[in-house]
Amino acid sequence: MRKWLIRGGIAATALLLLAQLVPYGRNHTNPPVTQAVKWNSPRTEQLAMGACGDCHSNLTNWKWYTNVAPASWLVYADVKGGRETLNFSEWNRPQADVGDIVDAVQSGSMPPFQYKILHSSGRLSSADRDALVRGLQATLKQDPPIPGGGGG
């Protein structure tokens, strides 16, 4: 049994090392901000950027593990998809439906579980979630996005 565990460990290590050769997920450039959303308050901006900004803006904070496959693949796919759906840094292009944005935060589906595990700013208290929902509603009312986006 011990022999098989050692072989399994060696095989897993070899696969992990080989995975590092796959070039996907290593483009960690942050495109320029073309037009930022006009937040209704600094508190809304703090909550939104803390819980959503890494995937839904061009201001992603790329952590060390985003350079290690397969984590790099997963994070890159999340950021790419997040930016395509809703991007607080490109408010001059079509964005997701306003109702969908608020519903995702209100329901707790955003930020996603895998983000909350590694980022304390994504673990919103009930009060913070309510404040973010109210702040997003006010922000989206005063500075609505161009409709028609949200695909990707």
Coordinates of N, CA and C in Angstrom, one line a residue:
M1 N 0.8 -1.2 0.0 CA 0.0 0.0 0.0 C 0.9 1.3 0.0
R2 N 1.9 1.2 0.8 CA 2.8 2.4 0.9 C 3.5 2.7 -0.4
K3 N 3.8 1.6 -1.2 CA 4.5 1.8 -2.5 C 3.5 2.5 -3.4
W4 N 2.2 2.2 -3.4 CA 1.2 2.8 -4.2 C 1.0 4.3 -3.9
L5 N 1.1 4.6 -2.6 CA 0.9 6.0 -2.1 C 2.1 6.8 -2.6
I6 N 3.3 6.2 -2.5 CA 4.5 7.0 -3.0 C 4.4 7.2 -4.5
R7 N 4.0 6.1 -5.3 CA 3.9 6.3 -6.7 C 2.8 7.3 -7.0
G8 N 1.7 7.3 -6.3 CA 0.6 8.3 -6.5 C 1.1 9.7 -6.3
G9 N 1.9 9.8 -5.2 CA 2.4 11.2 -4.9 C 3.4 11.7 -6.0
I10 N 4.2 10.8 -6.5 CA 5.1 11.1 -7.5 C 4.4 11.5 -8.8
A11 N 3.3 10.7 -9.1 CA 2.5 11.0 -10.3 C 1.8 12.3 -10.2
A12 N 1.2 12.6 -9.0 CA 0.5 13.9 -8.8 C 1.5 15.1 -8.9
T13 N 2.7 14.9 -8.3 CA 3.7 16.0 -8.4 C 4.1 16.2 -9.9
A14 N 4.3 15.1 -10.6 CA 4.6 15.2 -12.1 C 3.5 15.9 -12.8
L15 N 2.3 15.6 -12.6 CA 1.2 16.2 -13.3 C 1.1 17.7 -12.9
L16 N 1.3 18.1 -11.6 CA 1.3 19.5 -11.2 C 2.5 20.2 -11.9
L17 N 3.6 19.6 -12.0 CA 4.7 20.3 -12.7 C 4.4 20.4 -14.2
L18 N 3.9 19.4 -14.8 CA 3.5 19.5 -16.3 C 2.4 20.5 -16.5
A19 N 1.5 20.7 -15.6 CA 0.5 21.7 -15.7 C 1.0 23.1 -15.8
Q20 N 2.2 23.3 -15.2 CA 2.8 24.7 -15.2 C 3.2 25.1 -16.7
L21 N 3.3 24.1 -17.6 CA 3.7 24.4 -18.9 C 2.6 24.9 -19.8
V22 N 1.3 24.7 -19.3 CA 0.2 25.1 -20.1 C 0.1 26.7 -19.9
P23 N 0.1 27.4 -21.1 CA 0.2 28.8 -21.0 C -1.1 29.5 -20.6
Y24 N -2.2 28.8 -20.6 CA -3.5 29.5 -20.2 C -3.5 30.0 -18.8
G25 N -4.1 31.1 -18.6 CA -4.3 31.7 -17.2 C -3.2 32.5 -16.7
R26 N -2.2 32.9 -17.5 CA -1.1 33.6 -17.1 C -1.1 35.1 -17.5
N27 N -2.1 35.5 -18.2 CA -2.2 36.9 -18.7 C -2.8 37.7 -17.6
H28 N -2.0 38.3 -16.8 CA -2.4 39.1 -15.6 C -2.3 40.6 -15.8
T29 N -2.6 41.0 -17.0 CA -2.6 42.4 -17.3 C -4.0 43.0 -16.8
N30 N -4.0 44.1 -16.3 CA -5.2 44.8 -16.0 C -5.4 45.9 -17.1
P31 N -6.4 45.7 -17.9 CA -6.6 46.8 -19.0 C -6.9 48.1 -18.3
P32 N -6.7 49.2 -19.1 CA -7.0 50.5 -18.5 C -8.4 50.7 -18.2
V33 N -8.6 51.6 -17.2 CA -10.0 52.0 -16.9 C -10.5 53.0 -17.9
T34 N -11.5 52.6 -18.6 CA -12.0 53.5 -19.7 C -13.1 54.5 -19.1
Q35 N -13.9 54.0 -18.2 CA -14.9 54.9 -17.5 C -15.3 54.2 -16.3
A36 N -15.0 54.7 -15.2 CA -15.4 54.1 -13.9 C -16.8 54.5 -13.5
V37 N -17.5 53.6 -12.9 CA -18.8 53.8 -12.3 C -18.7 55.0 -11.3
K38 N -19.8 55.8 -11.2 CA -19.8 56.9 -10.2 C -20.6 56.4 -9.0
W39 N -19.9 56.0 -8.0 CA -20.5 55.4 -6.8 C -21.3 56.4 -6.1
N40 N -22.3 56.0 -5.4 CA -23.2 56.9 -4.7 C -22.5 57.3 -3.4
S41 N -21.6 56.5 -2.9 CA -20.9 56.8 -1.6 C -19.5 56.0 -1.6
P42 N -18.6 56.6 -0.7 CA -17.4 55.8 -0.6 C -17.6 54.4 0.1
R43 N -18.6 54.3 0.9 CA -18.9 53.0 1.5 C -19.3 52.0 0.5
T44 N -20.2 52.4 -0.4 CA -20.6 51.5 -1.5 C -19.4 51.0 -2.3
E45 N -18.6 52.0 -2.7 CA -17.4 51.7 -3.5 C -16.5 50.7 -2.7
Q46 N -16.3 50.9 -1.4 CA -15.4 50.0 -0.6 C -16.0 48.6 -0.6
L47 N -17.3 48.5 -0.3 CA -17.9 47.2 -0.3 C -17.9 46.5 -1.6
A48 N -18.3 47.2 -2.7 CA -18.3 46.6 -4.0 C -17.0 46.2 -4.5
M49 N -16.0 47.1 -4.3 CA -14.7 46.8 -4.8 C -14.0 45.7 -4.0
G50 N -14.3 45.6 -2.7 CA -13.8 44.6 -1.8 C -14.4 43.2 -2.2
A51 N -15.7 43.2 -2.4 CA -16.4 41.9 -2.6 C -16.5 41.5 -4.1
C52 N -16.4 42.5 -5.0 CA -16.6 42.3 -6.4 C -15.5 42.7 -7.4
G53 N -14.7 43.6 -6.9 CA -13.8 44.3 -7.8 C -12.7 43.5 -8.4
D54 N -12.3 42.4 -7.8 CA -11.2 41.6 -8.4 C -11.7 40.9 -9.7
C55 N -12.9 40.6 -9.8 CA -13.5 40.0 -11.0 C -14.3 40.9 -11.9
H56 N -14.8 42.0 -11.3 CA -15.7 42.9 -12.0 C -15.1 44.3 -12.2
S57 N -13.8 44.3 -12.4 CA -13.2 45.6 -12.7 C -11.8 45.3 -13.4
N58 N -11.2 46.3 -13.8 CA -9.9 46.2 -14.4 C -8.8 46.5 -13.4
L59 N -9.2 46.3 -12.1 CA -8.2 46.6 -11.0 C -8.0 45.3 -10.2
T60 N -7.9 44.2 -10.9 CA -7.7 42.9 -10.2 C -6.4 42.9 -9.4
N61 N -6.5 42.4 -8.2 CA -5.3 42.2 -7.4 C -4.9 40.7 -7.6
W62 N -3.9 40.5 -8.5 CA -3.5 39.1 -8.8 C -2.6 38.5 -7.7
K63 N -3.1 37.6 -6.9 CA -2.4 37.0 -5.8 C -1.3 36.0 -6.4
W64 N -0.4 35.6 -5.5 CA 0.6 34.6 -5.9 C 0.1 33.4 -6.5
Y65 N -1.0 32.8 -6.0 CA -1.5 31.5 -6.5 C -2.1 31.6 -7.8
T66 N -2.3 32.8 -8.4 CA -2.8 33.0 -9.7 C -1.7 32.7 -10.8
N67 N -0.5 32.4 -10.3 CA 0.6 32.0 -11.2 C 0.8 30.5 -11.2
V68 N 0.1 29.8 -10.4 CA 0.3 28.3 -10.3 C -0.9 27.6 -10.8
A69 N -0.7 26.8 -11.8 CA -1.7 25.9 -12.4 C -2.0 24.8 -11.4
P70 N -3.2 24.4 -11.3 CA -4.4 24.7 -12.1 C -5.2 25.9 -11.5
A71 N -4.7 26.5 -10.3 CA -5.4 27.6 -9.8 C -5.5 28.8 -10.8
S72 N -4.4 29.0 -11.5 CA -4.3 30.1 -12.4 C -5.4 30.0 -13.5
W73 N -5.7 28.7 -13.9 CA -6.7 28.5 -14.9 C -8.1 28.9 -14.4
L74 N -8.4 28.5 -13.2 CA -9.7 28.8 -12.6 C -9.9 30.3 -12.3
V75 N -8.9 30.9 -11.7 CA -9.0 32.4 -11.4 C -9.1 33.2 -12.7
Y76 N -8.3 32.9 -13.7 CA -8.3 33.6 -15.0 C -9.7 33.5 -15.6
A77 N -10.2 32.3 -15.6 CA -11.6 32.1 -16.2 C -12.6 32.9 -15.4
D78 N -12.5 32.9 -14.1 CA -13.5 33.7 -13.3 C -13.4 35.2 -13.6
V79 N -12.1 35.7 -13.7 CA -11.9 37.1 -13.9 C -12.4 37.5 -15.3
K80 N -12.0 36.7 -16.3 CA -12.4 36.9 -17.7 C -14.0 37.0 -17.8
G81 N -14.6 36.0 -17.2 CA -16.1 35.9 -17.3 C -16.7 37.1 -16.5
G82 N -16.1 37.4 -15.4 CA -16.7 38.5 -14.6 C -16.6 39.8 -15.3
R83 N -15.4 40.1 -15.9 CA -15.3 41.3 -16.6 C -16.2 41.4 -17.8
E84 N -16.5 40.3 -18.5 CA -17.3 40.3 -19.7 C -18.8 40.5 -19.3
T85 N -19.2 40.1 -18.1 CA -20.6 40.2 -17.6 C -20.8 41.6 -17.0
L86 N -19.9 42.0 -16.2 CA -20.1 43.3 -15.5 C -18.7 43.9 -15.2
N87 N -18.4 45.1 -15.6 CA -17.1 45.7 -15.4 C -17.2 47.1 -14.9
F88 N -17.0 47.3 -13.7 CA -17.1 48.7 -13.1 C -16.0 49.6 -13.7
S89 N -15.1 49.1 -14.4 CA -14.0 50.0 -15.0 C -14.3 50.3 -16.4
E90 N -15.3 49.7 -17.0 CA -15.7 50.0 -18.4 C -17.2 50.3 -18.5
W91 N -17.6 51.3 -17.7 CA -19.0 51.7 -17.6 C -19.5 52.3 -18.9
N92 N -18.6 52.5 -19.9 CA -19.0 53.1 -21.2 C -19.3 52.0 -22.2
R93 N -19.5 50.8 -21.7 CA -19.9 49.7 -22.6 C -21.1 49.0 -22.0
P94 N -21.9 48.2 -22.8 CA -23.0 47.5 -22.2 C -22.7 46.6 -21.1
Q95 N -23.5 46.6 -20.0 CA -23.3 45.8 -18.8 C -24.5 44.9 -18.6
A96 N -24.4 44.1 -17.6 CA -25.5 43.2 -17.2 C -26.7 44.0 -16.8
D97 N -27.8 43.3 -16.8 CA -29.1 43.9 -16.4 C -29.0 44.3 -14.9
V98 N -29.4 45.6 -14.6 CA -29.4 46.1 -13.3 C -30.0 45.2 -12.3
G99 N -31.2 44.7 -12.6 CA -31.8 43.8 -11.6 C -31.0 42.6 -11.3
D100 N -30.3 42.0 -12.3 CA -29.5 40.8 -12.1 C -28.3 41.1 -11.2
I101 N -27.7 42.3 -11.3 CA -26.6 42.7 -10.4 C -27.1 42.7 -9.0
V102 N -28.1 43.4 -8.7 CA -28.6 43.5 -7.3 C -29.1 42.2 -6.8
D103 N -29.8 41.4 -7.6 CA -30.3 40.1 -7.2 C -29.1 39.1 -6.8
A104 N -28.1 39.2 -7.6 CA -26.9 38.3 -7.4 C -26.3 38.6 -6.0
V105 N -26.2 39.8 -5.6 CA -25.6 40.2 -4.3 C -26.6 39.9 -3.2
Q106 N -27.9 40.2 -3.5 CA -28.9 40.0 -2.4 C -29.1 38.5 -2.1
S107 N -29.0 37.7 -3.1 CA -29.2 36.3 -2.9 C -28.0 35.6 -2.3
G108 N -26.8 36.2 -2.4 CA -25.6 35.6 -1.9 C -24.9 34.8 -2.9
S109 N -25.4 34.8 -4.2 CA -24.6 34.0 -5.2 C -23.4 34.8 -5.6
M110 N -23.3 36.1 -5.3 CA -22.1 36.9 -5.6 C -21.8 37.6 -4.3
P111 N -20.5 37.6 -3.9 CA -19.4 36.9 -4.6 C -19.5 35.4 -4.4
P112 N -18.9 34.6 -5.4 CA -19.1 33.2 -5.3 C -18.3 32.5 -4.2
F113 N -18.6 31.3 -3.8 CA -18.1 30.6 -2.7 C -16.5 30.6 -2.8
Q114 N -16.0 30.2 -4.0 CA -14.5 30.1 -4.1 C -13.8 31.4 -3.8
Y115 N -14.5 32.5 -4.1 CA -13.8 33.8 -3.8 C -13.9 34.1 -2.3
K116 N -15.0 33.7 -1.7 CA -15.1 34.0 -0.2 C -14.1 33.2 0.6
I117 N -13.7 32.0 0.1 CA -12.8 31.2 0.8 C -11.4 31.9 1.0
L118 N -11.0 32.6 0.0 CA -9.6 33.2 0.0 C -9.6 34.7 0.2
H119 N -10.8 35.3 0.3 CA -10.8 36.8 0.4 C -11.8 37.2 1.5
S120 N -11.3 37.7 2.6 CA -12.2 38.1 3.7 C -13.1 39.2 3.3
S121 N -12.7 40.0 2.3 CA -13.6 41.1 1.9 C -14.8 40.6 1.2
G122 N -14.8 39.4 0.7 CA -15.9 38.8 0.0 C -16.9 38.1 1.0
R123 N -16.5 38.0 2.2 CA -17.4 37.4 3.2 C -18.2 38.5 3.9
L124 N -19.3 38.9 3.3 CA -20.1 40.0 3.7 C -21.0 39.6 4.9
S125 N -21.0 40.4 5.9 CA -22.0 40.2 7.0 C -23.4 40.6 6.4
S126 N -24.4 40.2 7.1 CA -25.8 40.5 6.7 C -25.9 42.1 6.5
A127 N -25.4 42.8 7.5 CA -25.5 44.3 7.4 C -24.7 44.8 6.2
D128 N -23.5 44.3 6.0 CA -22.7 44.7 4.8 C -23.4 44.4 3.5
R129 N -24.0 43.2 3.4 CA -24.7 42.8 2.2 C -25.9 43.7 2.0
D130 N -26.6 44.0 3.0 CA -27.8 45.0 2.9 C -27.3 46.3 2.5
A131 N -26.2 46.8 3.1 CA -25.7 48.1 2.7 C -25.2 48.1 1.3
L132 N -24.6 47.1 0.8 CA -24.1 47.0 -0.6 C -25.3 47.0 -1.5
V133 N -26.3 46.2 -1.2 CA -27.5 46.2 -2.1 C -28.1 47.6 -2.2
R134 N -28.3 48.2 -1.0 CA -28.9 49.6 -1.1 C -27.9 50.6 -1.9
G135 N -26.6 50.4 -1.6 CA -25.7 51.3 -2.3 C -25.7 51.0 -3.8
L136 N -25.7 49.7 -4.2 CA -25.8 49.4 -5.6 C -27.1 49.9 -6.3
Q137 N -28.2 49.8 -5.6 CA -29.4 50.3 -6.1 C -29.3 51.8 -6.4
A138 N -28.8 52.5 -5.4 CA -28.6 54.0 -5.5 C -27.7 54.3 -6.6
T139 N -26.5 53.6 -6.7 CA -25.5 53.9 -7.7 C -26.1 53.6 -9.1
L140 N -26.8 52.5 -9.2 CA -27.3 52.1 -10.6 C -28.4 53.0 -11.0
K141 N -29.1 53.7 -10.0 CA -30.1 54.6 -10.4 C -29.5 55.9 -10.8
Q142 N -28.5 56.4 -10.1 CA -27.9 57.7 -10.5 C -26.9 57.6 -11.6
D143 N -26.3 56.4 -11.9 CA -25.4 56.2 -12.9 C -25.6 54.9 -13.6
P144 N -26.8 54.7 -14.3 CA -27.1 53.4 -14.9 C -26.1 53.0 -16.0
P145 N -25.9 51.7 -16.0 CA -25.0 51.2 -17.1 C -25.8 51.2 -18.5
I146 N -25.0 51.1 -19.5 CA -25.6 50.9 -20.8 C -26.2 49.5 -20.9
P147 N -27.4 49.4 -21.2 CA -28.0 48.0 -21.2 C -27.6 47.2 -22.3
G148 N -27.8 45.9 -22.2 CA -27.5 45.0 -23.3 C -26.3 44.1 -23.2
G149 N -25.6 44.2 -22.1 CA -24.4 43.4 -21.9 C -24.7 42.2 -21.0
G150 N -23.7 41.7 -20.4 CA -23.9 40.6 -19.5 C -23.7 39.2 -20.1
G151 N -23.3 39.2 -21.3 CA -23.0 37.9 -21.9 C -21.5 37.7 -22.0
G152 N -21.1 36.5 -22.3 CA -19.7 36.3 -22.4 C -19.2 35.0 -22.6

